[in-house]
Short mmCIF file of C-alpha atoms in Angstrom, two decimals:
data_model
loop_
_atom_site.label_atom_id
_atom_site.label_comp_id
_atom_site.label_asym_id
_atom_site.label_seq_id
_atom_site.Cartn_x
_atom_site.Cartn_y
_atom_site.Cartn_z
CA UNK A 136 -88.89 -76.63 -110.38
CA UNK A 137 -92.16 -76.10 -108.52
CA UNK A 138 -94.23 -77.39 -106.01
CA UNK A 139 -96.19 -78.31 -108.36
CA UNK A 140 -94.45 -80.23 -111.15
CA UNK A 141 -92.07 -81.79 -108.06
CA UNK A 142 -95.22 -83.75 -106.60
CA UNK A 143 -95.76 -84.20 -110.43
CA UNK A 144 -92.62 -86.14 -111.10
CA UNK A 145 -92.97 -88.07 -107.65
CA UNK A 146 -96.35 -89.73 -108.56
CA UNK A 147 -94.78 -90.84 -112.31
CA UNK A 148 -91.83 -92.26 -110.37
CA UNK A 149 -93.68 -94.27 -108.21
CA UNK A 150 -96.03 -95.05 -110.91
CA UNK A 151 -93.19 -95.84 -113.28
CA UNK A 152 -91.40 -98.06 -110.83
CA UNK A 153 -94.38 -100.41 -110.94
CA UNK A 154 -95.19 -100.48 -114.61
CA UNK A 155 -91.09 -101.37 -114.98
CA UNK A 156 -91.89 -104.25 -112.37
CA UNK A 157 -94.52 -105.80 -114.55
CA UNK A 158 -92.42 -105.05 -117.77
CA UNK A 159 -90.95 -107.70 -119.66
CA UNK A 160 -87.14 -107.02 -120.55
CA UNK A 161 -87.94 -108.44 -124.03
CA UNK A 162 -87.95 -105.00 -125.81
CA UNK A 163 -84.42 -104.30 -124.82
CA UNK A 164 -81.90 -103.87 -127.58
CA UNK A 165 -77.96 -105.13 -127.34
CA UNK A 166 -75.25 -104.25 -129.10
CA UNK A 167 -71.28 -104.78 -129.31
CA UNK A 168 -69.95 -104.09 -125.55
CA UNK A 169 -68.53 -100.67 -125.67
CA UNK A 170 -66.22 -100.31 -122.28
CA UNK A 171 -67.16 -96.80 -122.55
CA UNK A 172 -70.67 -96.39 -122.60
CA UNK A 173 -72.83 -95.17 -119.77
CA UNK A 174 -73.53 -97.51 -116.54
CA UNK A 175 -76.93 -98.90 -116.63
CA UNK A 176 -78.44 -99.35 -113.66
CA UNK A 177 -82.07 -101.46 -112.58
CA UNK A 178 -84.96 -99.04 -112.92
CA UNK A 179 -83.43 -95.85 -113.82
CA UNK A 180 -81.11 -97.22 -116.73
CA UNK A 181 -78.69 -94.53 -117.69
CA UNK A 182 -80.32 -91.35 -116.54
CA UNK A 183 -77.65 -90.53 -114.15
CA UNK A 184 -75.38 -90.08 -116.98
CA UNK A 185 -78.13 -88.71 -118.85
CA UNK A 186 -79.41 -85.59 -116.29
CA UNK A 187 -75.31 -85.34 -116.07
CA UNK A 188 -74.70 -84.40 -119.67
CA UNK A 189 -78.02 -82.81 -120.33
CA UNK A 190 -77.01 -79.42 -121.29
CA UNK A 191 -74.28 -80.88 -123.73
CA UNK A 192 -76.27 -83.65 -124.98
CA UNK A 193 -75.37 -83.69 -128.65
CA UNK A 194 -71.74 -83.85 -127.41
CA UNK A 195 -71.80 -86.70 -124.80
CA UNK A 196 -73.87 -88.89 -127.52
CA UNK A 197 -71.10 -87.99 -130.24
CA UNK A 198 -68.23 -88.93 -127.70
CA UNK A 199 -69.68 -92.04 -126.96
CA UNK A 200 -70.01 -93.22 -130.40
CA UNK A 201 -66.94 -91.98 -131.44
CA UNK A 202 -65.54 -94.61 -128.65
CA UNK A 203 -67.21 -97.16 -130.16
CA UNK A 204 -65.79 -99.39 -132.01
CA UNK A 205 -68.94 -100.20 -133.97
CA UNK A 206 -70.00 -96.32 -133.95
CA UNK A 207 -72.77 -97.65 -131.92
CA UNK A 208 -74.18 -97.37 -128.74
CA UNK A 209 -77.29 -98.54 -126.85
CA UNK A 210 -78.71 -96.73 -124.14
CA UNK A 211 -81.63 -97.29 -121.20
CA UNK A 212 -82.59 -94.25 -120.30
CA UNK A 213 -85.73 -94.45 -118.16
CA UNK A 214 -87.22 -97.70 -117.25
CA UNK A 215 -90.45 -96.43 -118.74
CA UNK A 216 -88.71 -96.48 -122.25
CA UNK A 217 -87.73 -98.85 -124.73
CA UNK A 218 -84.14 -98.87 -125.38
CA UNK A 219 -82.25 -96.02 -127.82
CA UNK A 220 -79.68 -97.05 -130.12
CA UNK A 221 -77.70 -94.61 -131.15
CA UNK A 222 -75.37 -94.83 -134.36
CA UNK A 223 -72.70 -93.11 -136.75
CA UNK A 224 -72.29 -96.14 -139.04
CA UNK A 225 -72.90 -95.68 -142.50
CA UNK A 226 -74.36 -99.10 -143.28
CA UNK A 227 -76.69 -98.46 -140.35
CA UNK A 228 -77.95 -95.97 -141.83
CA UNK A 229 -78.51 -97.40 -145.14
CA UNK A 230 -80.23 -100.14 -143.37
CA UNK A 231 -82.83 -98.00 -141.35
CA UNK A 232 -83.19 -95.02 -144.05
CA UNK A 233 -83.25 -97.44 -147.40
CA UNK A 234 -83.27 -100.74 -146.90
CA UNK A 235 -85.57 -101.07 -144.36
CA UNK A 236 -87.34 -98.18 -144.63
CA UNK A 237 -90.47 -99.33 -143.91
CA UNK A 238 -89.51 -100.76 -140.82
CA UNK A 239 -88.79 -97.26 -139.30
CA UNK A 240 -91.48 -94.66 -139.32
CA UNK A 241 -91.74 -91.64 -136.86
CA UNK A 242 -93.08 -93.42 -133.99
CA UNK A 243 -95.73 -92.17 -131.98
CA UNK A 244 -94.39 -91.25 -128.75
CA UNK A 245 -92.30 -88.54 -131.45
CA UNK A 246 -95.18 -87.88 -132.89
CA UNK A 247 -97.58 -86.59 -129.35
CA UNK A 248 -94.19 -85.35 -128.76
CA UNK A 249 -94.48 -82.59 -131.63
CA UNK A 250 -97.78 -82.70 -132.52
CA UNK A 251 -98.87 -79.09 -130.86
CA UNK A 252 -96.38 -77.56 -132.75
CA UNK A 253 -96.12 -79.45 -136.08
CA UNK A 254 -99.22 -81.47 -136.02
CA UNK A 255 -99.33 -83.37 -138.72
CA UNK A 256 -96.89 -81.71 -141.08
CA UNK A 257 -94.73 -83.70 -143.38
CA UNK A 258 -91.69 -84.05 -140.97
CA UNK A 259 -94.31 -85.60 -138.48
CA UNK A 260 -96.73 -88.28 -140.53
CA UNK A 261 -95.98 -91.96 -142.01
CA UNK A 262 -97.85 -93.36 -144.48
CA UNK A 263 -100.15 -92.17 -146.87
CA UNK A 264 -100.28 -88.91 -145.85
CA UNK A 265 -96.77 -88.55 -146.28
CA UNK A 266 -96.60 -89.49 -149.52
CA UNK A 267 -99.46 -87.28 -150.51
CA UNK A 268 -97.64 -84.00 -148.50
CA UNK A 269 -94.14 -85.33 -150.21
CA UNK A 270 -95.64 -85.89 -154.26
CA UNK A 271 -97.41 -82.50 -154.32
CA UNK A 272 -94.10 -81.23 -153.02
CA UNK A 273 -92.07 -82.13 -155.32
CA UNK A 274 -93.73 -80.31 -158.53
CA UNK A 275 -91.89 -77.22 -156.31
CA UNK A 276 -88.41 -78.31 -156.96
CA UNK A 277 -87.83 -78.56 -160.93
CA UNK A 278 -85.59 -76.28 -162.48
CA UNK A 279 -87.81 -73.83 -163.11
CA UNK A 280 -88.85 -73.46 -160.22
CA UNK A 281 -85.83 -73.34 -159.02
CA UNK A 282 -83.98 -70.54 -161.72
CA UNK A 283 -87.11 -68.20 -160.43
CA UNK A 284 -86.19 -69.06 -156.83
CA UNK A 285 -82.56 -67.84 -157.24
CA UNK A 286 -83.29 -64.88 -159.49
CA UNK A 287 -86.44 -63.33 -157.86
CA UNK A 288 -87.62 -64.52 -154.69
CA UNK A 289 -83.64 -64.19 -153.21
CA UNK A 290 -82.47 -61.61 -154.98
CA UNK A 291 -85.60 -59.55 -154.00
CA UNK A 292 -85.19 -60.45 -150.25
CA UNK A 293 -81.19 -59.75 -150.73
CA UNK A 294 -81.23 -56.01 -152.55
CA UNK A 295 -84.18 -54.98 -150.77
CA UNK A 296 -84.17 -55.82 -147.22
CA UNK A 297 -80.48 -57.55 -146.17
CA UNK A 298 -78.61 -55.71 -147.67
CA UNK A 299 -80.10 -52.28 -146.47
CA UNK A 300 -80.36 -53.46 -143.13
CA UNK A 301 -76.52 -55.12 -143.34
CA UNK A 302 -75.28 -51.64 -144.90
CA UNK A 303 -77.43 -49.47 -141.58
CA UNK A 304 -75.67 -51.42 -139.52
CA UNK A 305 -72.19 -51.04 -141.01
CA UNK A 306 -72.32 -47.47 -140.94
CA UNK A 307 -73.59 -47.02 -137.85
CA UNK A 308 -70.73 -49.99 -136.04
CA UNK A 309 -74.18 -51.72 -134.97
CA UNK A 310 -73.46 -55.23 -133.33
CA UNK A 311 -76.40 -57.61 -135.11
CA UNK A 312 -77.38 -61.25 -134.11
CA UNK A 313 -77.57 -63.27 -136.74
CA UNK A 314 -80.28 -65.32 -135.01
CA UNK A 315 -81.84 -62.67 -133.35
CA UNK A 316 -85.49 -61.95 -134.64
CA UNK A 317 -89.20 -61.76 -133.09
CA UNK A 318 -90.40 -64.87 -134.78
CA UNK A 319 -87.12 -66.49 -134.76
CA UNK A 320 -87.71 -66.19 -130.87
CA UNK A 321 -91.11 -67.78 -130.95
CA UNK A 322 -90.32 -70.70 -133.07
CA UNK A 323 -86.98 -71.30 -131.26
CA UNK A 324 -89.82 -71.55 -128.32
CA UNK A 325 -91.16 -73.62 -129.87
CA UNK A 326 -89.31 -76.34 -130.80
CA UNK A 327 -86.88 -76.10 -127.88
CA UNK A 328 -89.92 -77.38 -125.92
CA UNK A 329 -91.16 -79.69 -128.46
CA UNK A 330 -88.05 -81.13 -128.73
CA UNK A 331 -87.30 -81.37 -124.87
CA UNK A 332 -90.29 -83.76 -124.75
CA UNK A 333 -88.57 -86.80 -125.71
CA UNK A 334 -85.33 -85.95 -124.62
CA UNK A 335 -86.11 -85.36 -121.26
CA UNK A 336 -85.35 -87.41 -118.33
CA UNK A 337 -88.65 -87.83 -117.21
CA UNK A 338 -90.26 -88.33 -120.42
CA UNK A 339 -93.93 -88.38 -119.12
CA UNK A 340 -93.05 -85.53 -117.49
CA UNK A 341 -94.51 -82.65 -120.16
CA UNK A 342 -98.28 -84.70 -120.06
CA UNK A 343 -98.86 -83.67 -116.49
CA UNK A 344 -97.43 -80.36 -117.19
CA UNK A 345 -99.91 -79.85 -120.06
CA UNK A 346 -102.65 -81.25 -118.61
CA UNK A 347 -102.22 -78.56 -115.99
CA UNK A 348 -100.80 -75.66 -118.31
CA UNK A 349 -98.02 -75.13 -116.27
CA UNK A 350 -93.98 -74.39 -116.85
CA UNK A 351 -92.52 -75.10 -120.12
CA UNK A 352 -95.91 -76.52 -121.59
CA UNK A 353 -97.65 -73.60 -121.14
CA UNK A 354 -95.40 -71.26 -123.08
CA UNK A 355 -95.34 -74.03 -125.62
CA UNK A 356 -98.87 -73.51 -125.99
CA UNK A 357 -98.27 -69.74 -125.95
CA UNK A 358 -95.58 -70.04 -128.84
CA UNK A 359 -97.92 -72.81 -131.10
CA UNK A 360 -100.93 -70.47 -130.90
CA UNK A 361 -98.36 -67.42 -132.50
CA UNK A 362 -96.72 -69.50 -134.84
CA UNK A 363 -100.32 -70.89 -136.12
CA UNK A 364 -101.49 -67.61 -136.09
CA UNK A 365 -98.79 -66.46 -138.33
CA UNK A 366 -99.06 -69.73 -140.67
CA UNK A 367 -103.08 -68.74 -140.91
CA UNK A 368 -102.51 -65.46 -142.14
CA UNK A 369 -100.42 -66.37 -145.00
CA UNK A 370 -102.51 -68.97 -145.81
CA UNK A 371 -105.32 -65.77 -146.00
CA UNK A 372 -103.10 -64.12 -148.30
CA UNK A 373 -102.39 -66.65 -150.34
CA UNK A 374 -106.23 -67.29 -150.91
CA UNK A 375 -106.84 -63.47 -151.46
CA UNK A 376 -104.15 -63.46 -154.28
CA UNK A 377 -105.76 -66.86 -155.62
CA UNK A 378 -109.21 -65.58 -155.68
CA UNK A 379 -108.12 -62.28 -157.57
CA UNK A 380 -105.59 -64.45 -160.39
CA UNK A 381 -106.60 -68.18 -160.59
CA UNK A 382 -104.12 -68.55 -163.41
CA UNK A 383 -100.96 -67.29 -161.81
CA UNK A 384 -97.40 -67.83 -163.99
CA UNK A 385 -96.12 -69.83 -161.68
CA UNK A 386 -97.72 -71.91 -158.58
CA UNK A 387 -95.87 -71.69 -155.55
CA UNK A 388 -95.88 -74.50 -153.08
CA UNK A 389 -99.02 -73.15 -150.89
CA UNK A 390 -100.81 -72.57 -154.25
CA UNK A 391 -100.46 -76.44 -154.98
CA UNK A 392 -101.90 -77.69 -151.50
CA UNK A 393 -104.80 -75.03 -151.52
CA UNK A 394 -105.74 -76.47 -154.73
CA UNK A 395 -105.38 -79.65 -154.30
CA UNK A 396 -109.13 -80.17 -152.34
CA UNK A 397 -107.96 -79.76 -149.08
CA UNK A 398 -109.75 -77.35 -147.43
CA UNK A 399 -108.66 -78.25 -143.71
CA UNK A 400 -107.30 -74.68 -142.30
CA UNK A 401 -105.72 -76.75 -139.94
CA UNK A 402 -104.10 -79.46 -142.51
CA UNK A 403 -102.79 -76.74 -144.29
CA UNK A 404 -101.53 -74.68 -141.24
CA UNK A 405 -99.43 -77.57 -140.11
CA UNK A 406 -98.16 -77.85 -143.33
CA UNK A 407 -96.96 -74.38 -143.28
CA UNK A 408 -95.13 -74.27 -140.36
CA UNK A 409 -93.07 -77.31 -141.28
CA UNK A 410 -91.88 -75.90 -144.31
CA UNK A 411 -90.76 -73.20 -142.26
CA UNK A 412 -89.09 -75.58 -140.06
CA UNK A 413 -87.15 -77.10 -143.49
CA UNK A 414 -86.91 -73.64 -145.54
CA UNK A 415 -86.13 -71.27 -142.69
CA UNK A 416 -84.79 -72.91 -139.42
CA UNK A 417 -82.19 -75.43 -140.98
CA UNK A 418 -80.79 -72.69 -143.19
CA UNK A 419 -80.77 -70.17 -140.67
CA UNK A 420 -78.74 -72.46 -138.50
CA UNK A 421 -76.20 -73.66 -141.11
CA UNK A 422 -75.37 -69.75 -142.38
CA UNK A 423 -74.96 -68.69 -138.87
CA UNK A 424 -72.62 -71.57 -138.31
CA UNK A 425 -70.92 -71.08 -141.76
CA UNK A 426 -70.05 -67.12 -141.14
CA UNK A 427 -68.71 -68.15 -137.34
CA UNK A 428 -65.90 -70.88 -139.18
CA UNK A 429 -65.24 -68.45 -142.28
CA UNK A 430 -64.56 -66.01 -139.53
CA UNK A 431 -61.72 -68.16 -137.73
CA UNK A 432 -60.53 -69.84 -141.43
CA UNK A 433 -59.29 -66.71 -143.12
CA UNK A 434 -57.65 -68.58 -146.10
CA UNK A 435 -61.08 -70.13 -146.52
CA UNK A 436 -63.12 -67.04 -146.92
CA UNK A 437 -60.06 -65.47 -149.25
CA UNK A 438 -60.85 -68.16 -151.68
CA UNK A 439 -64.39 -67.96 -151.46
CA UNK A 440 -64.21 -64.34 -151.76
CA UNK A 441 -62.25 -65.61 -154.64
CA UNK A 442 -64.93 -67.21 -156.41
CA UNK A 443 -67.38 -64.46 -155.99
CA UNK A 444 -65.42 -61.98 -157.49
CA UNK A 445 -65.56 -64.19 -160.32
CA UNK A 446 -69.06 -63.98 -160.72
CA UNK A 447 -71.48 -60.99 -161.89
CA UNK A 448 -72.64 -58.84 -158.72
CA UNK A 449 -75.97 -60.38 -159.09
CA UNK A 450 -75.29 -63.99 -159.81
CA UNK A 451 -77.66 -65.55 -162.40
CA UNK A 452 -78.94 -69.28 -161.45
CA UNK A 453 -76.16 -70.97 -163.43
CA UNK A 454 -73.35 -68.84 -161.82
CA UNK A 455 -74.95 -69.75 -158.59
CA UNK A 456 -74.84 -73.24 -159.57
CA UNK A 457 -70.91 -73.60 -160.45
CA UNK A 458 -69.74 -71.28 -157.02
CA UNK A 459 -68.00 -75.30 -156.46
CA UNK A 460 -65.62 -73.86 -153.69
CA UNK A 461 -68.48 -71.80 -151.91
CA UNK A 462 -70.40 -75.13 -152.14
CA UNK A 463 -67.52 -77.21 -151.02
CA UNK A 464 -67.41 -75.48 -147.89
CA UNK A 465 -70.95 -75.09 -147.11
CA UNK A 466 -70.61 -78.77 -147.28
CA UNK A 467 -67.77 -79.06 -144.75
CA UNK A 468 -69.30 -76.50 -142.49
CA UNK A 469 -72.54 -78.35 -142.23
CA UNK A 470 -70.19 -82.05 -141.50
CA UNK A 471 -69.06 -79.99 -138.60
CA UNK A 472 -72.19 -78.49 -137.63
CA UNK A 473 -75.81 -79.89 -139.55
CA UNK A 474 -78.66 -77.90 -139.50
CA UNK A 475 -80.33 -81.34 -137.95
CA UNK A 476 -77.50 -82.81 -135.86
CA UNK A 477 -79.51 -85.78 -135.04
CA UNK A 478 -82.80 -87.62 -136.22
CA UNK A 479 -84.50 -90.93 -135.11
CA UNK A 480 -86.92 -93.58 -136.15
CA UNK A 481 -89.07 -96.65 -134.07
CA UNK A 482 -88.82 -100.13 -135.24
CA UNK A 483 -92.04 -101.79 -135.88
CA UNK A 484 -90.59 -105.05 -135.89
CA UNK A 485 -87.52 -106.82 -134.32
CA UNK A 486 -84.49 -106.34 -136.59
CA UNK A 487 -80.48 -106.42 -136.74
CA UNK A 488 -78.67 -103.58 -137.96
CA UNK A 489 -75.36 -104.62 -140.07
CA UNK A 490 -72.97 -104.07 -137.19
CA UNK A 491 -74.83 -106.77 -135.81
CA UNK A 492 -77.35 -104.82 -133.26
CA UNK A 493 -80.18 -105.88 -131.95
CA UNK A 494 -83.37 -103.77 -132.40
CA UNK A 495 -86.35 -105.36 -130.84
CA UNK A 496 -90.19 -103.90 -131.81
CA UNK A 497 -90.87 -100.31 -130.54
CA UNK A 498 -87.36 -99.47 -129.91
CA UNK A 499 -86.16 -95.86 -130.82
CA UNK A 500 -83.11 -96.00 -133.54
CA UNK A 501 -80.93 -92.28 -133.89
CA UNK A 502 -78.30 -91.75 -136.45
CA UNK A 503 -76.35 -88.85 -135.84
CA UNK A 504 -74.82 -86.71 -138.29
CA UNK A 505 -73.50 -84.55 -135.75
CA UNK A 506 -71.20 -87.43 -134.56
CA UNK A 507 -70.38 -88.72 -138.42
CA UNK A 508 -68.63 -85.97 -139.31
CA UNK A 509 -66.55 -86.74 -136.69
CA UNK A 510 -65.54 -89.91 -137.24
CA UNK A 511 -61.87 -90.47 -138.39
CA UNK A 512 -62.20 -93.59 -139.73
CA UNK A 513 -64.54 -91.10 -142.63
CA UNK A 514 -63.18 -88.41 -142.32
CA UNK A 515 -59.50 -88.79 -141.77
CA UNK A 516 -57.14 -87.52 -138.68
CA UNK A 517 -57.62 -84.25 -139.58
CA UNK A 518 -61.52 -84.07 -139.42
CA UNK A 519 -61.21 -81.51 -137.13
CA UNK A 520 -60.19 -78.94 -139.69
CA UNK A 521 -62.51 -76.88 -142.03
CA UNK A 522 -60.78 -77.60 -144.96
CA UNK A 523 -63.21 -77.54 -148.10
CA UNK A 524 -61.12 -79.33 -150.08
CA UNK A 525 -61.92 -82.48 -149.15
CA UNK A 526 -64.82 -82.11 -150.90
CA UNK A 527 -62.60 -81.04 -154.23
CA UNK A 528 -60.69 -82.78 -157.21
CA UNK A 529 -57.43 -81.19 -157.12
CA UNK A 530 -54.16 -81.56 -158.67
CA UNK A 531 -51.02 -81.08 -156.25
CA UNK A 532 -51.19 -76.95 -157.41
CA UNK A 533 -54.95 -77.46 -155.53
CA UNK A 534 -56.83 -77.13 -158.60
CA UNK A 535 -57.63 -79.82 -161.85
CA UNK A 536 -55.79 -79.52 -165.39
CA UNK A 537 -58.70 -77.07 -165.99
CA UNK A 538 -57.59 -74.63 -163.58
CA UNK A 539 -60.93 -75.38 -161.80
CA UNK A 540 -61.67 -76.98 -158.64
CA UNK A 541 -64.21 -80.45 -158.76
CA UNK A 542 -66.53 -81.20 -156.60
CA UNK A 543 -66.53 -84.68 -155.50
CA UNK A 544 -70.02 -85.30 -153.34
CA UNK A 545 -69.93 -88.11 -150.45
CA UNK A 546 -72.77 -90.37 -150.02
CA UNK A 547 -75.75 -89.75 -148.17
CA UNK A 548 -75.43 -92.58 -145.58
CA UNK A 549 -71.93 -91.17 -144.92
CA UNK A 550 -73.26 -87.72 -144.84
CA UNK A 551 -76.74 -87.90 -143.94
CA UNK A 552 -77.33 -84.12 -143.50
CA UNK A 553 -80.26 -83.92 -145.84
CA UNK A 554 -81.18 -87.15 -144.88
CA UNK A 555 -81.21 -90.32 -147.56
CA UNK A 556 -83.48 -92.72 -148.76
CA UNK A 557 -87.17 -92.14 -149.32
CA UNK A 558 -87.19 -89.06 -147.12
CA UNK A 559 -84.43 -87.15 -148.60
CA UNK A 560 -84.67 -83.72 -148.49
CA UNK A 561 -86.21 -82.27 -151.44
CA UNK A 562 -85.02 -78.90 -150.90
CA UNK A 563 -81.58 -79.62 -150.89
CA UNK A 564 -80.86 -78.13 -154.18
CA UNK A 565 -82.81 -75.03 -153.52
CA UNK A 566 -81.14 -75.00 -149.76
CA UNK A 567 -78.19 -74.80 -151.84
CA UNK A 568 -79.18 -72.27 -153.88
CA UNK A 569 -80.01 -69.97 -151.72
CA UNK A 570 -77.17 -70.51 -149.55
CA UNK A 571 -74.71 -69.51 -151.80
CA UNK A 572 -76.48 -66.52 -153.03
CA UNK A 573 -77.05 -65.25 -149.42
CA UNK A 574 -73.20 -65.81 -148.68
CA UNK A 575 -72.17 -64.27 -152.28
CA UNK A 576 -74.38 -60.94 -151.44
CA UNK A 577 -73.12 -60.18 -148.17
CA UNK A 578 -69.76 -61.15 -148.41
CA UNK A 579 -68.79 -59.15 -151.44
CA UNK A 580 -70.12 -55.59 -149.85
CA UNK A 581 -69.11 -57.03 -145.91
CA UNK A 582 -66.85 -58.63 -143.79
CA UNK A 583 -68.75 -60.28 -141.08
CA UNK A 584 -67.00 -59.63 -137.52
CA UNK A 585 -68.10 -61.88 -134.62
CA UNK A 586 -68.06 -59.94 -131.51
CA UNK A 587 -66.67 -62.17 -129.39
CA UNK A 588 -62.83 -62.20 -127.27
CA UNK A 589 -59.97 -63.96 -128.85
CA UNK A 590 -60.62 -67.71 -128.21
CA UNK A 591 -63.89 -67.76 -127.69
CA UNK A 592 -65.27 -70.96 -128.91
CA UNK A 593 -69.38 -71.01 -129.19
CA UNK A 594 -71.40 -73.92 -128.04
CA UNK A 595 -73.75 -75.95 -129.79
CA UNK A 596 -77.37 -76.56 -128.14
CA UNK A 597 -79.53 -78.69 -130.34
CA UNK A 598 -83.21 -78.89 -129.97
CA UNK A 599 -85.01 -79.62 -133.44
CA UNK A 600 -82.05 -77.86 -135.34
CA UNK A 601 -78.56 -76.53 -134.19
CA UNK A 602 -78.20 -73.72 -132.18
CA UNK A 603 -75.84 -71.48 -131.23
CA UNK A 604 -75.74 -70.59 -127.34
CA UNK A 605 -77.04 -66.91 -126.50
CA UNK A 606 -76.47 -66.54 -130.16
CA UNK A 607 -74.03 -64.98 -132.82
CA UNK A 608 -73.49 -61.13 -131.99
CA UNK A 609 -71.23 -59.57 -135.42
CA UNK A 610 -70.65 -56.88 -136.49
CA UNK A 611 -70.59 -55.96 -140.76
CA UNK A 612 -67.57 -54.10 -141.93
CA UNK A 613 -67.69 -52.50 -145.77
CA UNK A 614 -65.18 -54.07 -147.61
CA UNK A 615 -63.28 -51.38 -149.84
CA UNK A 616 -61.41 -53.81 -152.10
#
């Protein structure tokens, strides 16, 4: 830390300590006693335990509501903030999602929180807005649109640039990071930053650093001005190819917002990069996660290997569609390790969650999928284990009377990955898709290698997706089967 951002913190402490003097205690929230949660302590709350665990946040937070015995936990953790509740229980969050959805909204301390890098993008808005950004969405993800997904856009990207670059590196024994890339880089950047706003100890911290252009905040700025840069130019592209064809065969999503009257570069910019956020970054993060446990599961990628084999080298969208055991354990890899490991909401008014919590007005309310698929009492003693096929309908030979495995779906408050409620994901389906075409293309010409010693285990950092630390170095060896 610097000279600089050291004095920094110093006057917001001793700012801080008065506002907390003057603060009424009425926007604290309670819940069951949990012998195991952090010690709270007057002023600071639990930032000791906090600035302890900060580089395995995710973890901590899913220990301590795994000790729970409401899957619940409430922590201070500045005495400038409201309280954080913190939950894994289903019926929580059915309450908060559903329920009571509009009693939880992206709050605005989230929202100056992300705002330089996803402005006011879908994943960062309430209200109308929202909707508006959400309905014109949604046109994107019928079946059509979906069958030309799976059989042009991917299977363009597949033969013509993975593949190539997959089969270079084969022949040349060329290690490859799976989450290595230039603009991978810069949006990592970016929302490592973005997302280290709230979570941060000293949460005012990042406003004095911006307002100076110092540290973290000014490579955020740095990163945002890229990543906009990048968003503007497609949206030039797109505008180009407009102006030339008004009456394209099929509208893409960008096609829908330019025409919809809003000619805000801006609007549209922001709109951009959070689609990249949903399209790219959360699918990124669950394949790179899915080849790392296929890699230590070998009966797991036999079967799946299985199923491929089964299918015509280049998949059509309804052989895509019934790969059940490839999409059984992209399922199971992403309880182990979703794309979005944790997500939160602000009450607007006081409330009680089912387990009997108290959320007073303004405080900040996290369910954690991360955590959930953790939980025995969901998943069973075992939920340690990628095993896929508890996600299947199968007789005791491990198939049904058809000879075919069933896929039997959980619910989305018990497996919030995708989120649930009003704000599901809408691209789950084409997530999906593309997920198991992706795996299906490289794993019938490759066998992916991590290159990594025998019991290495990789770490999870989470910032507004899941990471993997210093990344996934493998290695792609040409099957000859």
């Amino acid at each position: 830390m610097s000279m600089t951002e050291l004095v920094a913190s110093i006057a917001i402490l001793l700012v801080s300590i008065f506002i907390y003097v003057t603060k009424s205690s009425k926007s604290r929230a309670s819940s069951i006693p949990n012998p195991k949660a952090p010690k709270s302590y007057p002023l600071i709350g639990s930032s000791v335990a906090i600035f302890a665990n900060r580089n395995r946040r995710i973890q901590w937070i899913s220990d301590l509501i795994q000790s729970s015995p409401s899957a619940t936990v409430v922590i201070h953790r500045f005495f400038l903030d409201d309280s954080h509740v913190l939950t894994g229980n289903p019926a929580n969050v059915q309450h908060m999602l559903k329920t009571q959805f509009q009693n939880y909204e992206k709050g605005s301390k989230s929202r100056r929180a992300l705002f330089d890098f996803l402005g006011n993008g879908i994943f960062n808005i309430n209200g109308d807005s929202w909707k508006f950004q959400r309905q014109l969405s949604s046109h994107e993800f019928n079946t059509k649109s979906l069958r030309k997904f799976v059989e042009t856009v991917v299977d363009t990207e597949l033969s013509q640039r993975l593949i190539p670059i997959l089969s270079a590196a084969a022949a040349s024994n060329a290690v490859l990071d799976l989450q290595d890339a230039e603009f991978a880089k810069t949006f990592d950047e970016a929302t490592e930053i973005s997302s280290g706003r709230f979570n941060s100890v000293f949460p005012y911290l990042w406003k004095i650093k911006k307002f100076l252009n110092i540290g973290s905040e000014k490579r955020l700025k740095e990163a945002s001005s890229r990543l906009r840069q990048f968003a503007k130019n497609i949206i030039k592209e797109k505008k180009q190819e407009l102006s030339k064809n008004s009456s394209l065969e099929s509208v893409d999503l960008l096609s829908r917002f330019l025409s919809s009257g809003h000619s805000d570069e801006d609007f549209v910019t922001d709109i951009v990069i959070s689609f990249i956020l949903a399209g790219r970054d959360t699918t990124s993060a669950a394949l790179t996660w899915y080849f790392w446990l296929l890699s230590q599961n070998q009966e797991v990628e036999k079967e799946v290997l299985r199923e491929i084999k089964e299918k015509s080298e280049s998949p059509v969208y309804e052989e895509v569609k019934d790969m059940v055991y490839t999409h059984a354990s992209l399922c199971e890899s992403m309880r182990l390790y979703p794309p979005v490991p944790i997500d939160s909401k602000v009450a607007k008014h006081d409330d009680v969650l089912p387990d009997g919590t108290v959320v007073k007005k303004g405080a900040r309310v996290c369910y954690h999928p991360y955590a959930m698929g953790r939980l025995e009492v969901l998943w069973g003693s075992d939920w340690e284990k990628f095993r896929p096929e508890r996600w299947l309908e199968s007789a005791t030979d491990g198939a049904n009377k058809n000879g075919k495995w069933s896929f039997v779906g959980r619910d989305p408050y018990t497996y919030p990955v995708f989120q649930a409620g009003p704000r599901i994901c809408l691209g789950k389906d084409m997530a999906f898709l593309q997920m198991k075409r992706v795996v299906a293309g490289i794993l019938r010409r490759f066998k992916v290698v991590p290159v990594a010693e025998d019991g290495f285990e990789p770490v999870l950092v989470a910032y507004l997706t899941s990471k993997m630390k210093d990344g996934f170095p493998v290695r792609f060896e040409e099957r000859s089967d």
